[in-house]
Amino acid sequence: VTRADRVARLVGERDLDAMLVTGLVNVRYLTGYTGTNGLCAVGPDLRLFLTDFRYVEQAAEQVRGYELARGRQDLLPEAAERLSGRIGFEDHHLTVRQYERLRGLIPAGSELVPAGGLVEELRAVKDEEELAAIRAAAELADEVLESVLERGLVGRSELEVARDVDRGIRERGGEPSFPPIVAAGPHGALPHAEPRDVAIGERTLVIVDWGARVDGYCSDCTRTFATGDPGGEAEAVYELVLEAQQRALEAVTAGAGCRDVDGVARDAIAAAGHGERFGHGLGHGVGLEVHEGPRLAQTADCELAAGNVVTVEPGVYLSGAFGVRIEDLVTVTDTGCDVLSRFPKSLVTLGA
Ligand code: ZN
Ligand code: ZN
């Protein structure tokens, strides 16, 4: 069963005649195509891939199992010619303008039906090949940070360390899956801190959040380090976050509620009086995108399935003082989870 076959099955279940896929990540997932202009359409008897002249050769090499067709730079007219009936479209990718145009192009009597998330639903469950790429990305990321930390943290700027991580990933043949975060002391209290050109001091906590991309697939990991004794409160918060993270990892298994897994970590942190200081969801899916489904959060209404790849990343942020976040990347299995992040999690102290 190909990925397109699985889309065709969902198309049938939703009483659609075809699904028009315009989001490039979804197009890549379904066809293998990595160019920047292309779309595909899938129905019971339809496997159509469209691109313009610039990408025809690339598509011929990459795309398998689809009829290849060439359109103008704007591919919607050619797509519309081939579609009729109830046409599912990606309402989270198409702009309002594109939607209006497409509506004017499809045959009379046909209908555009919002079906955003259909391909993402399939993407949430990874196959062996995808898992191998994610595992390779996680390993590469671990290796890079290990070598970066050999140069120490104290006295180097957050930006220098972040650039080192970036360079290390590229030197090993990957790309960063997002710009690395390095945030020391009070700066670490901002969950999405951007690295500054400010030297990292002694006796403080430093959050490093980094990931690599290999064969299109991402990794994502966070560790919090100490540069000398960070003080009793910082140590206590570190132990609390680690405990919450470990409990949440134990709760991850196929069939577990995404909200419940989030709740395990959230309750542990709230019980210690820091509930208000854990202001984000516990985790997110990772794959071709560094943030995808399923989400682990109080607002998430889903169940984990074997083959999901998710992060487990509780954090506690004390404004003006420091932040702690510990993030692992895991594969959900029928009996629990496999942790892909191998970096140690006890509080590591790094000097100059
Ligand atoms: Zn992260
Ligand atoms: Zn993350």
Coordinates of C-alpha atoms and ligand atoms in Angstrom, one line a residue:
V1 CA 0.0 0.0 0.0
T2 CA 1.5 3.3 -1.1
R3 CA 1.0 6.6 0.6
A4 CA -1.1 7.7 -2.3
D5 CA -3.3 4.6 -1.8
R6 CA -3.8 5.6 1.8
V7 CA -4.9 9.1 0.7
A8 CA -7.3 7.5 -1.8
R9 CA -8.8 5.5 1.0
L10 CA -9.4 8.6 3.1
V11 CA -10.8 10.4 0.0
G12 CA -13.4 7.6 -0.2
E13 CA -14.1 7.6 3.5
R14 CA -14.8 11.4 3.3
D15 CA -17.1 11.1 0.3
L16 CA -14.7 13.0 -1.9
D17 CA -13.9 12.4 -5.5
A18 CA -10.3 13.6 -5.3
M19 CA -7.9 15.4 -3.0
L20 CA -5.8 18.3 -4.3
V21 CA -2.5 18.5 -2.4
T22 CA -0.8 21.9 -2.6
G23 CA 1.3 22.1 0.6
L24 CA 4.9 21.4 -0.6
V25 CA 5.8 19.3 2.5
N26 CA 2.7 17.1 1.8
V27 CA 3.5 16.9 -1.9
R28 CA 7.0 15.8 -0.9
Y29 CA 5.6 13.2 1.5
L30 CA 3.3 11.7 -1.2
T31 CA 5.5 11.9 -4.2
G32 CA 9.2 12.3 -3.2
Y33 CA 9.4 15.6 -5.0
T34 CA 11.6 18.3 -3.3
G35 CA 11.2 21.2 -5.7
T36 CA 9.5 24.5 -4.9
N37 CA 6.6 24.4 -7.4
G38 CA 4.4 21.4 -7.7
L39 CA 1.2 19.9 -6.6
C40 CA -0.5 16.5 -6.8
A41 CA -4.1 15.2 -6.9
V42 CA -5.2 11.8 -5.7
G43 CA -8.5 10.0 -6.2
P44 CA -9.6 6.4 -6.6
D45 CA -8.2 6.3 -10.1
L46 CA -6.2 9.4 -10.1
R47 CA -2.5 9.9 -9.4
L48 CA -1.5 13.2 -11.0
F49 CA 1.6 15.3 -10.4
L50 CA 2.0 18.8 -11.9
T51 CA 4.9 21.1 -12.1
D52 CA 6.3 23.7 -14.5
F53 CA 9.1 23.4 -17.0
R54 CA 11.8 24.3 -14.5
Y55 CA 11.2 21.2 -12.5
V56 CA 10.1 18.7 -15.2
E57 CA 13.5 16.8 -15.1
Q58 CA 13.7 16.8 -11.3
A59 CA 10.2 15.5 -11.1
A60 CA 10.9 12.7 -13.6
E61 CA 13.8 11.6 -11.3
Q62 CA 12.0 11.9 -8.0
V63 CA 8.3 11.2 -8.6
R64 CA 7.1 7.5 -8.8
G65 CA 3.6 6.2 -9.3
Y66 CA 2.1 9.4 -10.6
E67 CA 1.2 10.6 -14.1
L68 CA 3.6 13.6 -14.6
A69 CA 2.1 16.6 -16.3
R70 CA 3.5 20.0 -17.0
G71 CA 1.6 23.2 -16.3
R72 CA 2.5 26.9 -16.4
Q73 CA 4.1 28.5 -13.4
D74 CA 0.6 28.8 -12.0
L75 CA -0.5 25.2 -11.8
L76 CA -4.1 25.7 -10.7
P77 CA -5.7 25.9 -14.2
E78 CA -4.2 22.6 -15.2
A79 CA -5.2 21.0 -11.9
A80 CA -8.7 22.3 -12.2
E81 CA -9.1 20.8 -15.7
R82 CA -8.4 17.3 -14.3
L83 CA -10.7 17.5 -11.3
S84 CA -14.5 17.3 -10.8
G85 CA -17.1 16.4 -8.3
R86 CA -16.3 16.9 -4.6
I87 CA -12.7 18.1 -4.6
G88 CA -10.9 18.1 -1.3
F89 CA -8.4 20.9 -0.9
E90 CA -5.9 21.9 1.8
D91 CA -7.6 24.9 3.3
H92 CA -4.7 25.5 5.6
H93 CA -2.3 25.9 2.7
L94 CA -4.3 27.6 -0.1
T95 CA -4.5 31.4 0.2
V96 CA -7.9 33.0 0.0
R97 CA -7.0 34.4 -3.4
Q98 CA -6.0 31.0 -4.7
Y99 CA -9.2 29.5 -3.4
E100 CA -11.3 32.1 -5.1
R101 CA -9.5 31.5 -8.4
L102 CA -9.7 27.7 -8.1
R103 CA -13.4 28.0 -7.5
G104 CA -13.8 29.9 -10.7
L105 CA -11.7 27.3 -12.6
I106 CA -13.4 24.0 -11.6
P107 CA -16.2 22.6 -13.8
A108 CA -19.7 23.8 -13.1
G109 CA -21.4 21.6 -10.5
S110 CA -18.2 20.7 -8.8
E111 CA -17.4 21.7 -5.2
L112 CA -14.3 22.5 -3.2
V113 CA -14.4 20.8 0.2
P114 CA -12.0 21.9 3.0
A115 CA -9.9 18.8 3.8
G116 CA -6.8 20.3 5.4
G117 CA -5.0 17.9 7.7
L118 CA -5.8 14.8 5.7
V119 CA -2.2 14.2 4.6
E120 CA -0.8 15.4 8.0
E121 CA -2.9 12.6 9.6
L122 CA -1.0 10.1 7.6
R123 CA 2.4 11.8 8.2
A124 CA 1.9 11.5 12.0
V125 CA 2.6 7.8 11.7
K126 CA 6.1 7.1 10.5
D127 CA 7.3 4.1 8.5
E128 CA 10.6 2.3 9.0
E129 CA 12.4 4.5 6.5
E130 CA 11.2 7.7 8.1
L131 CA 12.2 6.4 11.6
A132 CA 15.7 5.6 10.4
A133 CA 16.1 9.1 9.1
I134 CA 14.9 10.7 12.3
R135 CA 17.1 8.4 14.3
A136 CA 20.1 9.4 12.2
A137 CA 19.2 13.1 12.7
A138 CA 19.0 12.6 16.4
E139 CA 22.4 10.8 16.5
L140 CA 24.0 13.5 14.4
A141 CA 22.7 16.2 16.7
D142 CA 23.9 14.4 19.8
E143 CA 27.4 14.0 18.3
V144 CA 27.6 17.7 17.4
L145 CA 26.6 19.0 20.8
E146 CA 29.1 16.7 22.5
S147 CA 31.9 18.2 20.4
V148 CA 30.7 21.7 20.8
L149 CA 30.6 21.4 24.6
E150 CA 34.2 20.2 24.7
R151 CA 35.1 23.8 24.1
G152 CA 33.1 24.8 27.2
L153 CA 30.4 27.5 27.7
V154 CA 31.7 30.1 30.1
G155 CA 33.0 33.2 28.4
R156 CA 31.7 32.3 25.0
S157 CA 28.7 34.2 23.7
E158 CA 25.3 32.4 23.2
L159 CA 25.6 33.3 19.6
E160 CA 29.1 31.8 19.2
V161 CA 27.9 28.5 20.7
A162 CA 24.7 28.5 18.6
R163 CA 26.9 29.1 15.4
D164 CA 29.2 26.3 16.5
V165 CA 26.2 23.9 16.7
D166 CA 25.0 25.1 13.3
R167 CA 28.4 24.6 11.7
G168 CA 28.9 21.2 13.3
I169 CA 25.6 20.0 12.0
R170 CA 26.5 21.1 8.4
E171 CA 30.0 19.7 8.6
R172 CA 28.5 16.3 9.3
G173 CA 26.3 16.5 6.3
G174 CA 23.0 17.6 7.9
E175 CA 21.2 20.9 8.2
P176 CA 19.8 22.5 11.4
S177 CA 16.1 21.6 11.7
F178 CA 15.7 25.1 13.3
P179 CA 18.1 27.8 14.4
P180 CA 19.7 26.5 17.6
I181 CA 18.6 28.2 20.9
V182 CA 21.3 28.9 23.5
A183 CA 20.0 30.9 26.4
A184 CA 21.9 31.5 29.7
G185 CA 20.7 32.7 33.1
P186 CA 17.6 35.0 33.0
H187 CA 17.5 34.7 29.2
G188 CA 16.7 31.0 29.6
A189 CA 13.4 32.1 31.1
L190 CA 12.1 32.9 27.6
P191 CA 11.1 29.6 26.0
H192 CA 11.9 30.9 22.5
A193 CA 15.0 32.9 23.3
E194 CA 17.2 34.0 20.4
P195 CA 20.9 33.6 21.1
R196 CA 22.5 36.9 22.0
D197 CA 26.0 38.3 21.6
V198 CA 26.5 38.1 25.3
A199 CA 29.1 36.0 27.2
I200 CA 27.8 33.1 29.2
G201 CA 28.6 33.6 32.9
E202 CA 29.6 31.3 35.7
R203 CA 27.2 29.6 38.1
T204 CA 24.2 29.8 35.9
L205 CA 21.9 27.5 33.9
V206 CA 22.1 27.4 30.1
I207 CA 19.4 26.0 27.9
V208 CA 20.5 24.5 24.6
D209 CA 17.7 23.5 22.2
W210 CA 18.9 22.1 18.9
G211 CA 18.1 19.7 16.1
A212 CA 19.4 18.3 12.8
R213 CA 17.7 17.4 9.5
V214 CA 18.8 14.3 7.6
D215 CA 17.1 13.2 4.4
G216 CA 14.4 15.8 5.0
Y217 CA 13.6 14.5 8.5
C218 CA 14.1 16.5 11.7
S219 CA 15.3 15.9 15.2
D220 CA 14.6 18.1 18.2
C221 CA 16.3 18.0 21.7
T222 CA 16.9 20.3 24.7
R223 CA 19.3 20.0 27.5
T224 CA 19.9 22.5 30.4
F225 CA 23.5 22.7 31.6
A226 CA 25.1 24.4 34.6
T227 CA 28.3 26.5 34.5
G228 CA 29.4 25.8 38.1
D229 CA 27.1 25.6 41.1
P230 CA 23.9 27.4 40.0
G231 CA 22.4 27.5 43.5
G232 CA 19.9 25.4 45.4
E233 CA 16.7 26.8 43.8
A234 CA 18.0 26.1 40.3
E235 CA 19.0 22.6 41.3
A236 CA 15.6 21.9 42.8
V237 CA 13.8 23.2 39.7
Y238 CA 16.1 21.1 37.5
E239 CA 15.3 17.9 39.5
L240 CA 11.6 18.8 39.4
V241 CA 11.6 19.1 35.6
L242 CA 13.6 16.0 35.2
E243 CA 11.2 14.0 37.4
A244 CA 8.2 15.4 35.5
Q245 CA 9.8 14.5 32.2
Q246 CA 10.6 11.0 33.3
R247 CA 7.1 10.4 34.5
A248 CA 5.7 11.7 31.2
L249 CA 8.0 9.4 29.2
E250 CA 6.6 6.5 31.2
A251 CA 3.1 7.6 30.3
V252 CA 3.9 7.6 26.5
T253 CA 2.4 4.6 24.8
A254 CA 0.1 3.7 21.9
G255 CA -3.5 4.5 23.0
A256 CA -2.5 7.1 25.6
G257 CA -4.5 10.3 25.5
C258 CA -2.3 13.3 24.3
R259 CA -3.9 15.5 26.9
D260 CA -3.3 12.8 29.6
V261 CA 0.4 12.5 28.9
D262 CA 0.7 16.3 29.0
G263 CA -1.2 16.2 32.3
V264 CA 1.3 13.8 33.9
A265 CA 4.1 16.3 33.6
R266 CA 1.9 19.3 34.3
D267 CA 0.5 17.8 37.5
A268 CA 4.0 17.0 38.8
I269 CA 5.1 20.6 38.1
A270 CA 1.9 22.1 39.6
A271 CA 2.2 20.0 42.7
A272 CA 5.6 21.7 43.4
G273 CA 4.0 25.1 43.0
H274 CA 5.4 25.9 39.5
G275 CA 2.2 25.2 37.5
E276 CA 2.1 28.8 36.2
R277 CA 5.7 28.6 35.1
F278 CA 5.2 25.8 32.6
G279 CA 3.4 27.9 29.9
H280 CA 3.7 25.6 26.8
G281 CA 2.5 22.2 25.8
L282 CA 4.5 19.1 26.7
G283 CA 5.4 18.2 23.2
H284 CA 4.8 18.0 19.5
G285 CA 5.2 15.6 16.6
V286 CA 8.4 15.7 14.6
G287 CA 9.0 14.5 11.0
L288 CA 9.4 16.3 7.7
E289 CA 8.6 19.4 9.9
V290 CA 10.0 20.1 13.3
H291 CA 6.5 20.9 14.5
E292 CA 3.8 18.6 13.3
G293 CA 1.1 16.3 14.7
P294 CA 0.3 14.9 17.2
R295 CA 0.5 17.6 19.9
L296 CA 0.8 16.8 23.6
A297 CA -1.1 19.6 25.3
Q298 CA -4.2 20.3 27.4
T299 CA -6.0 21.4 24.3
A300 CA -5.1 18.2 22.3
D301 CA -7.9 15.9 21.5
C302 CA -6.1 12.8 20.2
E303 CA -4.6 9.5 21.1
L304 CA -1.0 8.4 20.5
A305 CA -0.4 5.7 18.0
A306 CA 2.5 3.4 17.4
G307 CA 4.8 5.1 14.9
N308 CA 4.2 8.6 16.2
V309 CA 7.4 10.5 16.9
V310 CA 6.9 13.1 19.6
T311 CA 9.0 15.3 21.9
V312 CA 8.5 15.3 25.6
E313 CA 9.7 18.7 26.8
P314 CA 8.4 20.1 30.1
G315 CA 10.0 23.4 31.2
V316 CA 9.8 25.7 34.2
Y317 CA 10.7 29.4 33.6
L318 CA 11.4 31.8 36.5
S319 CA 11.2 35.2 35.0
G320 CA 14.3 37.3 35.7
A321 CA 16.2 34.3 37.1
F322 CA 16.6 31.2 34.9
G323 CA 14.8 28.5 32.9
V324 CA 15.0 24.7 32.8
R325 CA 13.7 22.6 29.9
I326 CA 14.5 19.0 29.2
E327 CA 13.4 17.6 25.8
D328 CA 13.7 14.1 24.4
L329 CA 12.6 12.8 21.1
V330 CA 10.7 9.5 21.2
T331 CA 9.1 6.9 19.0
V332 CA 5.7 5.7 20.3
T333 CA 5.4 1.9 20.4
D334 CA 2.7 -0.5 21.4
T335 CA 4.3 -1.0 24.8
G336 CA 5.8 2.4 25.6
C337 CA 8.4 4.4 23.7
D338 CA 11.9 4.3 22.4
V339 CA 13.9 7.4 23.4
L340 CA 16.0 8.6 20.4
S341 CA 17.9 11.4 22.3
R342 CA 21.0 9.8 23.9
F343 CA 22.5 12.9 25.6
P344 CA 22.8 12.5 29.4
K345 CA 20.0 14.1 31.5
S346 CA 21.6 14.4 35.0
L347 CA 22.6 18.1 35.6
V348 CA 25.9 18.4 33.8
T349 CA 28.3 21.1 35.0
L350 CA 30.5 22.7 32.4
G351 CA 33.4 25.0 33.1
A352 CA 35.3 27.4 30.8
Ligands
ZN1 ZN 13.4 21.7 20.9
ZN2 ZN 10.4 20.8 20.6

